[in-house]
Tab-separated table of C-alpha atoms in Angstrom:
chain	number	residue	atom	x	y	z
A	1	MET	CA	-7.886	-14.850	8.938
A	2	SER	CA	-8.701	-17.995	10.907
A	3	LEU	CA	-5.604	-19.763	9.550
A	4	VAL	CA	-3.446	-16.752	10.434
A	5	MET	CA	-4.815	-16.772	13.973
A	6	PHE	CA	-4.532	-20.529	14.394
A	7	THR	CA	-0.922	-20.662	13.233
A	8	ALA	CA	0.043	-17.638	15.353
A	9	MET	CA	-1.560	-19.318	18.363
A	10	VAL	CA	0.363	-22.530	17.645
A	11	GLY	CA	3.619	-20.589	17.388
A	12	PHE	CA	2.919	-18.956	20.747
A	13	ALA	CA	1.756	-22.197	22.400
A	14	VAL	CA	4.675	-24.406	21.379
A	15	ALA	CA	7.340	-21.866	22.303
A	16	PRO	CA	9.494	-22.999	25.217
A	17	GLY	CA	9.418	-21.464	28.647
A	18	ARG	CA	6.750	-19.899	30.766
A	19	ARG	CA	4.223	-17.843	28.835
A	20	ASP	CA	2.100	-15.010	30.114
A	21	ALA	CA	-1.508	-15.713	29.104
A	22	LEU	CA	-2.442	-12.027	28.973
A	23	ALA	CA	0.538	-11.272	26.736
A	24	GLY	CA	-0.559	-14.162	24.526
A	25	TYR	CA	-4.094	-12.812	24.176
A	26	ILE	CA	-2.796	-9.339	23.418
A	27	ALA	CA	-0.334	-10.729	20.875
A	28	LEU	CA	-3.071	-12.719	19.121
A	29	LEU	CA	-5.398	-9.715	19.011
A	30	CYS	CA	-2.598	-7.577	17.594
A	31	ILE	CA	-1.740	-10.190	14.966
A	32	ALA	CA	-5.439	-10.294	14.041
A	33	ALA	CA	-5.464	-6.505	13.771
A	34	GLY	CA	-2.379	-6.596	11.562
A	35	ALA	CA	-3.912	-9.241	9.304
A	36	GLY	CA	-7.238	-7.412	9.163
A	37	GLY	CA	-5.523	-4.131	8.383
A	38	ALA	CA	-3.480	-5.783	5.635
A	39	GLY	CA	-6.675	-7.254	4.185
A	40	ALA	CA	-8.385	-3.867	4.223
A	41	LEU	CA	-5.379	-2.270	2.520
A	42	ASN	CA	-5.409	-5.043	-0.078
A	43	MET	CA	-9.087	-4.333	-0.811
A	44	TRP	CA	-8.396	-0.581	-0.916
A	45	TYR	CA	-5.682	-1.074	-3.517
A	46	GLU	CA	-7.609	-3.617	-5.580
A	47	ALA	CA	-11.037	-1.962	-5.557
A	48	ASP	CA	-10.971	-1.654	-9.355
A	49	LEU	CA	-10.271	-5.363	-9.870
A	50	ASP	CA	-12.727	-6.378	-7.163
A	51	ALA	CA	-15.502	-4.463	-8.923
A	52	ALA	CA	-14.808	-6.335	-12.167
A	53	MET	CA	-14.686	-9.853	-10.701
A	54	THR	CA	-17.880	-11.739	-9.870
A	55	ARG	CA	-16.321	-13.354	-6.789
A	56	THR	CA	-15.280	-10.023	-5.255
A	57	ALA	CA	-17.864	-7.594	-6.642
A	58	GLY	CA	-19.929	-7.853	-3.460
A	59	ARG	CA	-17.171	-6.543	-1.208
A	60	PRO	CA	-17.836	-3.234	0.585
A	61	LEU	CA	-15.672	-1.041	-1.671
A	62	PRO	CA	-17.093	-2.147	-5.033
A	63	ARG	CA	-20.628	-1.867	-3.646
A	64	GLY	CA	-19.967	1.650	-2.391
A	65	ARG	CA	-20.676	0.825	1.257
A	66	VAL	CA	-17.190	2.036	2.214
A	67	SER	CA	-15.232	4.781	0.465
A	68	ARG	CA	-11.646	4.275	-0.650
A	69	SER	CA	-10.422	6.871	1.847
A	70	GLU	CA	-12.320	5.154	4.681
A	71	ALA	CA	-10.823	1.788	3.719
A	72	LEU	CA	-7.329	3.276	3.582
A	73	ALA	CA	-7.697	4.976	6.973
A	74	PHE	CA	-9.214	1.853	8.546
A	75	GLY	CA	-6.499	-0.424	7.162
A	76	LEU	CA	-3.669	1.853	8.255
A	77	ALA	CA	-5.179	2.360	11.719
A	78	LEU	CA	-5.840	-1.334	12.259
A	79	ALA	CA	-2.437	-2.530	11.039
A	80	GLY	CA	-0.520	0.324	12.667
A	81	GLY	CA	-2.445	0.044	15.916
A	82	GLY	CA	-1.901	-3.711	16.060
A	83	ALA	CA	1.844	-3.336	15.561
A	84	ALA	CA	2.072	-0.454	18.042
A	85	ILE	CA	0.204	-2.289	20.789
A	86	LEU	CA	2.169	-5.484	20.133
A	87	GLY	CA	5.275	-3.377	20.705
A	88	LEU	CA	4.181	-3.078	24.338
A	89	VAL	CA	4.334	-6.872	24.622
A	90	ASN	CA	7.406	-7.504	22.493
A	91	ALA	CA	9.175	-5.024	20.230
A	92	ALA	CA	10.713	-7.687	18.000
A	93	ALA	CA	7.331	-9.345	17.399
A	94	ALA	CA	5.854	-5.932	16.606
A	95	ALA	CA	8.618	-5.232	14.100
A	96	LEU	CA	8.052	-8.590	12.411
A	97	LEU	CA	4.285	-7.973	12.310
A	98	ALA	CA	4.812	-4.549	10.736
A	99	SER	CA	7.254	-6.057	8.234
A	100	THR	CA	4.768	-8.794	7.384
A	101	VAL	CA	1.997	-6.257	6.756
A	102	PHE	CA	4.386	-4.217	4.593
A	103	PHE	CA	5.418	-7.313	2.639
A	104	TYR	CA	1.808	-8.376	2.058
A	105	VAL	CA	0.513	-4.948	1.065
A	106	VAL	CA	3.450	-3.484	-0.854
A	107	ILE	CA	5.447	-6.437	-2.189
A	108	TYR	CA	2.613	-8.924	-2.779
A	109	THR	CA	-0.458	-6.769	-3.450
A	110	MET	CA	0.999	-3.701	-5.126
A	111	TRP	CA	4.000	-5.179	-6.885
A	112	LEU	CA	3.777	-8.944	-7.514
A	113	LYS	CA	0.069	-9.662	-7.854
A	114	ARG	CA	-0.467	-7.857	-11.144
A	115	ARG	CA	2.933	-8.727	-12.615
A	116	THR	CA	3.638	-12.425	-12.222
A	117	PRO	CA	1.790	-15.704	-11.706
A	118	GLN	CA	4.502	-16.499	-9.147
A	119	ASN	CA	2.943	-13.890	-6.835
A	120	ILE	CA	1.322	-16.506	-4.624
A	121	VAL	CA	4.576	-18.442	-4.213
A	122	ILE	CA	6.614	-15.386	-3.247
A	123	GLY	CA	3.777	-13.628	-1.437
A	124	GLY	CA	3.046	-16.778	0.541
A	125	ALA	CA	5.887	-15.795	2.855
A	126	ALA	CA	3.568	-13.244	4.465
A	127	GLY	CA	1.085	-16.008	5.248
A	128	ALA	CA	3.816	-18.213	6.677
A	129	LEU	CA	5.061	-15.661	9.225
A	130	PRO	CA	2.242	-15.690	11.853
A	131	PRO	CA	3.599	-18.749	13.722
A	132	VAL	CA	7.012	-17.081	13.801
A	133	ILE	CA	5.423	-13.885	15.160
A	134	GLY	CA	3.582	-15.938	17.796
A	135	TRP	CA	6.810	-17.661	18.833
A	136	LEU	CA	8.661	-14.360	18.920
A	137	ALA	CA	5.920	-12.805	21.075
A	138	ALA	CA	6.317	-15.663	23.554
A	139	THR	CA	10.100	-15.902	23.687
A	140	GLY	CA	11.549	-12.671	22.361
A	141	SER	CA	13.893	-14.583	20.076
A	142	ILE	CA	13.929	-16.551	16.860
A	143	GLY	CA	15.724	-19.862	16.681
A	144	LEU	CA	15.543	-22.832	14.372
A	145	GLU	CA	12.204	-24.040	15.729
A	146	PRO	CA	9.975	-21.158	14.594
A	147	LEU	CA	11.685	-21.185	11.211
A	148	LEU	CA	10.581	-24.811	10.863
A	149	LEU	CA	7.017	-23.602	11.510
A	150	PHE	CA	7.528	-21.090	8.679
């Protein structure tokens, strides 16, 4: 999460032009909500594997501190709320955030992770998008520069 936030902040900070500090704070909070929601949805989907692995057995779902339905509702609300609120700042950034959450949860977690060892290579695209989202939130457009941050 800290790397997601740092890279999103860098994308926002290095974007050209005048930036609205309040919009930047809102964008960063929304990106954090999207990332947190995606993480919760990942844990919801992988509760069975998490319970079997020593490293992840202490997470809230395997320990029974949070139910699967609570995790699903929390993840959807956090990710959806983050994208919806970001839409008030910049619709394109909100769309990219929602697409990133979808890619991470559906493509990476549900499809690639259990099927191929290349999952981290392909799924890494979701982790590379926060600086692009930050840039997009600041400028409203994507050029060559944010793609170099990708």
